[in-house]
mmCIF file of C-alpha atoms and ligand atoms in Angstrom:
data_model
loop_
_atom_site.group_PDB
_atom_site.id
_atom_site.type_symbol
_atom_site.label_atom_id
_atom_site.label_comp_id
_atom_site.label_asym_id
_atom_site.label_seq_id
_atom_site.Cartn_x
_atom_site.Cartn_y
_atom_site.Cartn_z
ATOM 1 C CA MET A 1 14.470 15.355 -38.356
ATOM 2 C CA LYS A 2 14.443 17.036 -34.946
ATOM 3 C CA THR A 3 15.737 15.226 -31.832
ATOM 4 C CA GLN A 4 12.819 13.586 -30.038
ATOM 5 C CA LYS A 5 11.961 15.258 -26.731
ATOM 6 C CA ARG A 6 11.748 13.232 -23.495
ATOM 7 C CA ILE A 7 9.542 13.822 -20.434
ATOM 8 C CA ALA A 8 9.832 11.956 -17.119
ATOM 9 C CA ALA A 9 6.316 11.482 -15.716
ATOM 10 C CA ILE A 10 6.238 10.862 -11.945
ATOM 11 C CA HIS A 11 2.720 9.786 -10.871
ATOM 12 C CA ASP A 12 0.934 6.695 -9.569
ATOM 13 C CA ILE A 13 -0.471 4.081 -11.887
ATOM 14 C CA SER A 14 -4.125 3.327 -11.155
ATOM 15 C CA GLY A 15 -5.052 0.169 -13.057
ATOM 16 C CA LEU A 16 -8.590 1.247 -13.824
ATOM 17 C CA GLY A 17 -10.262 4.626 -13.789
ATOM 18 C CA LYS A 18 -8.185 6.625 -16.295
ATOM 19 C CA CYS A 19 -5.995 9.078 -14.426
ATOM 20 C CA SER A 20 -2.329 9.737 -13.655
ATOM 21 C CA LEU A 21 0.032 7.526 -15.709
ATOM 22 C CA THR A 22 -2.678 5.789 -17.722
ATOM 23 C CA VAL A 23 -3.469 9.263 -19.057
ATOM 24 C CA ALA A 24 -0.039 10.941 -19.068
ATOM 25 C CA LEU A 25 1.685 8.166 -21.022
ATOM 26 C CA PRO A 26 -0.735 7.986 -24.006
ATOM 27 C CA VAL A 27 -1.199 11.774 -24.198
ATOM 28 C CA ILE A 28 2.532 12.542 -24.168
ATOM 29 C CA SER A 29 3.278 9.690 -26.615
ATOM 30 C CA ALA A 30 0.555 10.972 -28.980
ATOM 31 C CA ALA A 31 2.373 14.289 -28.986
ATOM 32 C CA GLY A 32 5.428 12.469 -30.400
ATOM 33 C CA ILE A 33 7.332 12.905 -27.127
ATOM 34 C CA GLU A 34 9.011 10.039 -25.289
ATOM 35 C CA CYS A 35 7.404 9.525 -21.903
ATOM 36 C CA SER A 36 9.627 7.848 -19.295
ATOM 37 C CA VAL A 37 7.504 6.787 -16.343
ATOM 38 C CA MET A 38 8.376 6.642 -12.667
ATOM 39 C CA PRO A 39 5.380 5.059 -10.873
ATOM 40 C CA THR A 40 4.985 6.291 -7.284
ATOM 41 C CA ALA A 41 2.442 3.642 -6.366
ATOM 42 C CA VAL A 42 0.378 0.958 -8.037
ATOM 43 C CA LEU A 43 -3.346 0.892 -7.262
ATOM 44 C CA SER A 44 -6.093 -1.290 -8.675
ATOM 45 C CA THR A 45 -8.245 1.846 -9.170
ATOM 46 C CA HIS A 46 -7.889 5.490 -8.190
ATOM 47 C CA THR A 47 -9.157 6.493 -4.747
ATOM 48 C CA GLY A 48 -12.065 8.735 -5.838
ATOM 49 C CA GLY A 49 -15.410 6.912 -5.870
ATOM 50 C CA PHE A 50 -14.091 3.374 -5.520
ATOM 51 C CA THR A 51 -13.693 1.352 -2.292
ATOM 52 C CA GLY A 52 -11.502 -1.691 -1.575
ATOM 53 C CA TYR A 53 -8.706 -0.672 -3.923
ATOM 54 C CA THR A 54 -5.211 -2.097 -3.567
ATOM 55 C CA PHE A 55 -2.314 0.316 -2.929
ATOM 56 C CA ARG A 56 1.278 -0.803 -3.434
ATOM 57 C CA ASP A 57 3.580 1.969 -2.223
ATOM 58 C CA LEU A 58 6.757 2.354 -4.300
ATOM 59 C CA THR A 59 8.467 4.986 -2.160
ATOM 60 C CA ASP A 60 11.574 2.814 -1.670
ATOM 61 C CA ASP A 61 11.971 2.319 -5.396
ATOM 62 C CA LEU A 62 12.011 5.993 -6.407
ATOM 63 C CA LEU A 63 15.603 6.991 -5.536
ATOM 64 C CA PRO A 64 17.131 3.787 -7.015
ATOM 65 C CA PHE A 65 14.989 4.369 -10.121
ATOM 66 C CA ALA A 66 16.353 7.918 -10.472
ATOM 67 C CA GLU A 67 19.926 6.821 -9.683
ATOM 68 C CA HIS A 68 19.750 4.267 -12.469
ATOM 69 C CA TRP A 69 18.432 6.847 -14.960
ATOM 70 C CA LYS A 70 21.149 9.284 -13.909
ATOM 71 C CA SER A 71 23.943 6.688 -14.148
ATOM 72 C CA ASN A 72 22.869 6.049 -17.738
ATOM 73 C CA GLY A 73 23.130 9.749 -18.523
ATOM 74 C CA PHE A 74 19.535 10.230 -19.685
ATOM 75 C CA ARG A 75 18.478 13.836 -19.993
ATOM 76 C CA PHE A 76 14.912 15.098 -19.747
ATOM 77 C CA ASP A 77 13.362 18.076 -21.485
ATOM 78 C CA ALA A 78 10.755 18.090 -18.694
ATOM 79 C CA ILE A 79 9.761 16.361 -15.517
ATOM 80 C CA TYR A 80 6.032 16.215 -14.976
ATOM 81 C CA THR A 81 4.752 15.299 -11.515
ATOM 82 C CA GLY A 82 1.227 14.498 -10.380
ATOM 83 C CA TYR A 83 -0.345 12.340 -7.659
ATOM 84 C CA LEU A 84 2.240 11.354 -5.019
ATOM 85 C CA GLY A 85 1.513 8.682 -2.435
ATOM 86 C CA SER A 86 2.814 10.304 0.797
ATOM 87 C CA THR A 87 4.579 13.307 2.332
ATOM 88 C CA LYS A 88 7.770 11.233 2.326
ATOM 89 C CA GLN A 89 7.471 10.813 -1.436
ATOM 90 C CA ILE A 90 7.230 14.596 -1.829
ATOM 91 C CA ASP A 91 10.670 14.997 -0.207
ATOM 92 C CA ILE A 92 12.085 12.193 -2.356
ATOM 93 C CA VAL A 93 10.679 13.708 -5.571
ATOM 94 C CA LYS A 94 12.303 17.082 -4.677
ATOM 95 C CA GLU A 95 15.618 15.219 -4.340
ATOM 96 C CA ILE A 96 14.961 13.516 -7.694
ATOM 97 C CA PHE A 97 14.549 16.935 -9.358
ATOM 98 C CA ASP A 98 18.066 17.834 -8.137
ATOM 99 C CA MET A 99 19.408 14.525 -9.458
ATOM 100 C CA ILE A 100 17.907 14.272 -12.929
ATOM 101 C CA ALA A 101 17.040 17.836 -13.985
ATOM 102 C CA ASP A 102 19.622 20.040 -15.710
ATOM 103 C CA GLU A 103 19.324 23.816 -16.193
ATOM 104 C CA ASP A 104 17.176 23.339 -19.319
ATOM 105 C CA THR A 105 14.753 20.782 -17.813
ATOM 106 C CA LEU A 106 11.310 22.234 -17.308
ATOM 107 C CA ILE A 107 9.570 21.109 -14.132
ATOM 108 C CA ILE A 108 5.780 20.963 -14.364
ATOM 109 C CA SER A 109 3.881 20.003 -11.225
ATOM 110 C CA ASP A 110 0.186 19.224 -10.857
ATOM 111 C CA PRO A 111 -0.329 19.087 -7.076
ATOM 112 C CA ALA A 112 -3.046 16.446 -7.544
ATOM 113 C CA MET A 113 -4.425 16.154 -3.971
ATOM 114 C CA ALA A 114 -7.770 17.938 -3.588
ATOM 115 C CA ASP A 115 -10.955 19.178 -5.271
ATOM 116 C CA TYR A 116 -14.255 20.872 -4.398
ATOM 117 C CA GLY A 117 -12.815 22.203 -1.117
ATOM 118 C CA ARG A 118 -11.679 18.800 0.187
ATOM 119 C CA MET A 119 -8.418 16.844 0.268
ATOM 120 C CA TYR A 120 -8.541 13.462 -1.524
ATOM 121 C CA ALA A 121 -8.796 10.266 0.566
ATOM 122 C CA LEU A 122 -5.432 9.482 2.269
ATOM 123 C CA PHE A 123 -4.207 13.127 2.421
ATOM 124 C CA ASP A 124 -4.227 15.824 5.134
ATOM 125 C CA MET A 125 -3.199 19.464 5.403
ATOM 126 C CA ASP A 126 0.442 18.577 6.123
ATOM 127 C CA PHE A 127 0.481 16.986 2.712
ATOM 128 C CA ALA A 128 -0.709 20.293 1.193
ATOM 129 C CA LYS A 129 2.166 22.078 2.953
ATOM 130 C CA GLY A 130 4.634 19.538 1.569
ATOM 131 C CA MET A 131 3.169 19.911 -1.907
ATOM 132 C CA ALA A 132 3.631 23.702 -1.648
ATOM 133 C CA GLY A 133 7.311 23.045 -0.991
ATOM 134 C CA LEU A 134 7.554 20.809 -4.048
ATOM 135 C CA CYS A 135 5.794 23.427 -6.214
ATOM 136 C CA LYS A 136 8.487 25.953 -5.240
ATOM 137 C CA LYS A 137 10.884 23.855 -7.302
ATOM 138 C CA ALA A 138 8.572 23.813 -10.351
ATOM 139 C CA ASP A 139 8.666 26.141 -13.378
ATOM 140 C CA ILE A 140 4.941 25.679 -14.008
ATOM 141 C CA VAL A 141 2.289 24.587 -11.478
ATOM 142 C CA VAL A 142 -1.197 23.399 -12.516
ATOM 143 C CA PRO A 143 -3.537 23.340 -9.499
ATOM 144 C CA ASN A 144 -7.318 23.663 -9.255
ATOM 145 C CA PHE A 145 -8.795 26.300 -6.949
ATOM 146 C CA THR A 146 -8.857 23.955 -3.933
ATOM 147 C CA GLU A 147 -5.218 22.964 -4.341
ATOM 148 C CA ALA A 148 -4.119 26.583 -4.903
ATOM 149 C CA ALA A 149 -5.959 27.834 -1.812
ATOM 150 C CA PHE A 150 -4.721 24.983 0.407
ATOM 151 C CA MET A 151 -1.096 25.444 -0.694
ATOM 152 C CA LEU A 152 -1.386 29.141 0.178
ATOM 153 C CA GLY A 153 -2.973 28.336 3.561
ATOM 154 C CA GLU A 154 -6.211 30.035 2.481
ATOM 155 C CA GLU A 155 -9.864 28.957 2.690
ATOM 156 C CA TYR A 156 -11.357 27.359 -0.405
ATOM 157 C CA VAL A 157 -13.735 29.653 -2.272
ATOM 158 C CA ALA A 158 -16.452 27.991 -4.395
ATOM 159 C CA PRO A 159 -17.387 29.295 -7.864
ATOM 160 C CA PRO A 160 -18.583 31.558 -9.474
ATOM 161 C CA TYR A 161 -15.501 33.797 -9.280
ATOM 162 C CA ASP A 162 -14.707 37.348 -10.275
ATOM 163 C CA ARG A 163 -11.567 38.396 -12.084
ATOM 164 C CA ALA A 164 -10.096 40.134 -9.037
ATOM 165 C CA TYR A 165 -10.197 36.905 -7.011
ATOM 166 C CA VAL A 166 -8.841 34.693 -9.825
ATOM 167 C CA GLU A 167 -6.018 37.093 -10.662
ATOM 168 C CA GLY A 168 -5.157 37.649 -7.007
ATOM 169 C CA LEU A 169 -5.047 33.908 -6.335
ATOM 170 C CA ILE A 170 -2.914 33.027 -9.396
ATOM 171 C CA LYS A 171 -0.465 35.865 -8.651
ATOM 172 C CA ARG A 172 -0.184 34.890 -4.963
ATOM 173 C CA LEU A 173 0.477 31.340 -6.088
ATOM 174 C CA SER A 174 3.089 32.393 -8.613
ATOM 175 C CA ASP A 175 4.780 34.622 -6.013
ATOM 176 C CA MET A 176 4.827 31.664 -3.609
ATOM 177 C CA THR A 177 6.330 29.204 -6.127
ATOM 178 C CA GLY A 178 8.456 31.727 -8.046
ATOM 179 C CA GLY A 179 7.265 30.193 -11.364
ATOM 180 C CA ASP A 180 4.394 30.337 -13.847
ATOM 181 C CA ALA A 181 0.926 29.055 -12.960
ATOM 182 C CA VAL A 182 -2.144 27.644 -14.677
ATOM 183 C CA LEU A 183 -5.318 27.559 -12.579
ATOM 184 C CA THR A 184 -8.038 25.111 -13.620
ATOM 185 C CA GLY A 185 -11.766 25.296 -12.877
ATOM 186 C CA VAL A 186 -12.195 29.013 -13.666
ATOM 187 C CA GLN A 187 -15.935 29.792 -13.713
ATOM 188 C CA PHE A 188 -17.291 33.280 -14.003
ATOM 189 C CA SER A 189 -20.839 32.066 -14.643
ATOM 190 C CA ASP A 190 -22.855 28.818 -14.713
ATOM 191 C CA ASP A 191 -22.358 28.206 -18.410
ATOM 192 C CA GLY A 192 -18.577 28.492 -18.854
ATOM 193 C CA ILE A 193 -15.544 26.773 -17.431
ATOM 194 C CA GLY A 194 -11.839 26.868 -18.264
ATOM 195 C CA ALA A 195 -8.453 27.947 -17.010
ATOM 196 C CA ALA A 196 -6.329 30.985 -16.344
ATOM 197 C CA SER A 197 -2.595 31.152 -17.093
ATOM 198 C CA TYR A 198 -0.032 33.508 -15.663
ATOM 199 C CA SER A 199 3.428 33.777 -17.128
ATOM 200 C CA ARG A 200 5.752 35.879 -15.002
ATOM 201 C CA ALA A 201 7.575 37.068 -18.119
ATOM 202 C CA ASP A 202 4.281 38.569 -19.527
ATOM 203 C CA GLY A 203 2.972 39.683 -16.132
ATOM 204 C CA GLU A 204 -0.516 39.180 -17.495
ATOM 205 C CA VAL A 205 -3.311 36.719 -16.667
ATOM 206 C CA LYS A 206 -4.865 35.116 -19.758
ATOM 207 C CA TYR A 207 -8.056 33.083 -19.891
ATOM 208 C CA ALA A 208 -9.285 30.124 -21.954
ATOM 209 C CA ILE A 209 -12.957 29.399 -21.268
ATOM 210 C CA SER A 210 -15.260 26.883 -22.994
ATOM 211 C CA ASP A 211 -18.914 26.014 -22.601
ATOM 212 C CA LYS A 212 -19.673 24.037 -19.403
ATOM 213 C CA LEU A 213 -21.067 20.577 -19.996
ATOM 214 C CA GLU A 214 -23.194 18.667 -17.498
ATOM 215 C CA GLY A 215 -21.648 16.675 -14.632
ATOM 216 C CA SER A 216 -18.220 16.369 -13.074
ATOM 217 C CA TYR A 217 -15.726 13.775 -14.260
ATOM 218 C CA HIS A 218 -12.840 12.108 -12.572
ATOM 219 C CA GLY A 219 -9.393 12.412 -14.172
ATOM 220 C CA THR A 220 -10.040 15.632 -16.115
ATOM 221 C CA GLY A 221 -7.296 17.392 -14.110
ATOM 222 C CA ASP A 222 -4.809 14.743 -15.291
ATOM 223 C CA VAL A 223 -6.011 14.983 -18.880
ATOM 224 C CA PHE A 224 -5.692 18.753 -18.754
ATOM 225 C CA ALA A 225 -2.209 18.834 -17.185
ATOM 226 C CA SER A 226 -0.907 16.074 -19.520
ATOM 227 C CA VAL A 227 -2.045 17.973 -22.639
ATOM 228 C CA LEU A 228 -0.652 21.233 -21.239
ATOM 229 C CA THR A 229 2.709 19.527 -20.542
ATOM 230 C CA ALA A 230 2.864 17.933 -24.004
ATOM 231 C CA ALA A 231 1.964 21.268 -25.675
ATOM 232 C CA VAL A 232 4.488 23.333 -23.695
ATOM 233 C CA VAL A 233 7.287 20.833 -24.384
ATOM 234 C CA SER A 234 6.236 20.931 -28.058
ATOM 235 C CA GLY A 235 6.992 24.644 -28.052
ATOM 236 C CA ARG A 236 3.567 26.226 -27.501
ATOM 237 C CA SER A 237 3.319 29.347 -25.289
ATOM 238 C CA LEU A 238 1.727 28.858 -21.884
ATOM 239 C CA ALA A 239 -1.443 30.650 -23.031
ATOM 240 C CA ASP A 240 -1.726 28.569 -26.254
ATOM 241 C CA ALA A 241 -1.029 25.320 -24.377
ATOM 242 C CA THR A 242 -3.726 26.270 -21.842
ATOM 243 C CA ALA A 243 -6.250 26.997 -24.576
ATOM 244 C CA LEU A 244 -5.468 23.639 -26.264
ATOM 245 C CA ALA A 245 -5.798 21.762 -22.944
ATOM 246 C CA VAL A 246 -9.152 23.447 -22.213
ATOM 247 C CA ARG A 247 -10.537 22.523 -25.653
ATOM 248 C CA PHE A 248 -9.194 18.950 -25.441
ATOM 249 C CA THR A 249 -10.644 18.375 -21.966
ATOM 250 C CA ARG A 250 -13.998 19.825 -22.973
ATOM 251 C CA ASP A 251 -14.161 17.499 -25.996
ATOM 252 C CA CYS A 252 -13.322 14.468 -23.777
ATOM 253 C CA ILE A 253 -16.311 15.310 -21.600
ATOM 254 C CA ALA A 254 -18.558 15.727 -24.630
ATOM 255 C CA ARG A 255 -17.480 12.308 -25.915
ATOM 256 C CA THR A 256 -18.078 10.739 -22.499
ATOM 257 C CA LEU A 257 -21.512 12.368 -22.171
ATOM 258 C CA ALA A 258 -22.523 11.011 -25.568
ATOM 259 C CA ASP A 259 -21.677 7.440 -24.457
ATOM 260 C CA PRO A 260 -24.664 5.496 -23.105
ATOM 261 C CA ASP A 261 -22.396 3.267 -20.938
ATOM 262 C CA LEU A 262 -22.361 5.228 -17.708
ATOM 263 C CA SER A 263 -19.636 3.015 -16.171
ATOM 264 C CA ARG A 264 -17.239 4.801 -18.545
ATOM 265 C CA ARG A 265 -17.668 7.863 -16.396
ATOM 266 C CA TYR A 266 -14.781 6.600 -14.269
ATOM 267 C CA GLY A 267 -12.523 8.819 -16.302
ATOM 268 C CA VAL A 268 -13.305 10.517 -19.597
ATOM 269 C CA ASN A 269 -12.948 9.323 -23.177
ATOM 270 C CA PHE A 270 -9.658 11.022 -23.969
ATOM 271 C CA GLU A 271 -8.598 8.264 -26.360
ATOM 272 C CA GLY A 272 -10.907 9.552 -29.082
ATOM 273 C CA GLY A 273 -9.008 12.846 -29.103
ATOM 274 C CA LEU A 274 -5.449 11.507 -29.367
ATOM 275 C CA GLY A 275 -5.348 11.451 -33.176
ATOM 276 C CA GLY A 276 -6.431 15.126 -33.335
ATOM 277 C CA LEU A 277 -3.947 16.066 -30.643
ATOM 278 C CA ALA A 278 -1.131 14.324 -32.552
ATOM 279 C CA SER A 279 -1.966 16.303 -35.745
ATOM 280 C CA GLU A 280 -2.419 19.568 -33.849
ATOM 281 C CA LEU A 281 0.955 19.299 -32.076
ATOM 282 C CA ALA A 282 2.753 18.123 -35.242
ATOM 283 C CA LYS A 283 1.926 21.504 -36.872
HETATM 284 O O1 LIG B 301 -6.718 12.103 -10.692
HETATM 285 C C1 LIG B 301 -5.943 12.263 -9.574
HETATM 286 C C2 LIG B 301 -5.651 10.985 -8.885
HETATM 287 C C3 LIG B 301 -4.547 10.242 -9.267
HETATM 288 N N1 LIG B 301 -4.230 9.085 -8.709
HETATM 289 C C4 LIG B 301 -4.983 8.560 -7.703
HETATM 290 C C5 LIG B 301 -6.110 9.245 -7.309
HETATM 291 C C6 LIG B 301 -6.446 10.478 -7.879
HETATM 292 C C7 LIG B 301 -7.640 11.190 -7.432
HETATM 293 O O2 LIG B 301 -8.430 10.719 -6.639
HETATM 294 O O3 LIG B 301 -6.878 8.689 -6.338
HETATM 295 C C8 LIG B 301 -4.609 7.253 -7.102
#
């Protein structure tokens, strides 16, 4: 029996709408990995497409949370960060990396803050600068094209892309962070979508592209990054983990599209894929 791995997931918890911790926790658990959660904020729903949501900021709890974990001597195979509630939280989470990571802890950061050329509600460009600073402490970053461009101080470019742009962007990003990168939302044509991965050790950009299904769905970035994190911590290479995350996310969208209850489009049906993910990662 191998020692069970442990990941600390630092994200908000949005009560309804399937994103951040309500995705990271089940996905990582399905992979057989312990998921310790550090909630950055508690919301009634996520902020994309809902109005009137509650937002309980937990900034003041984060350091005491981490101090308690540290004083108990817990070690983490990985720390996985996502949506953070404020620029102040970014600085605190950087401090938490120094407190609870050891030299073998992998830091994976999804700078969840923007999409389609726009920052999410509640964030501005200073937040993007702060997030770039946090990503410099990560071993793997998982942005979409908007987040990558904003962290580099570049203009957002809408799809379709050519290889020269994708490979230039991912390498500039990796040079900025000093780590590996996975870029989501790669589209070379109207009928395919996927991700590019760049491992500095290989020095090569690899692609995983699937067929593009109709519509756009909230929370797919969180589903993707959670599966990628679980797969990397399970021992998959970055390129294999990226391919698995692309396939898993595509299948979540297919399941959601096949569901006549449109209200379920606040987040995708990832639950139906957890059994398959568990078997795949147990191999
Ligand atoms: O899926 C990213 C995300 C996570 N958490 C909250 C959000 C969003 C995107 O809008 O609002 C609270």
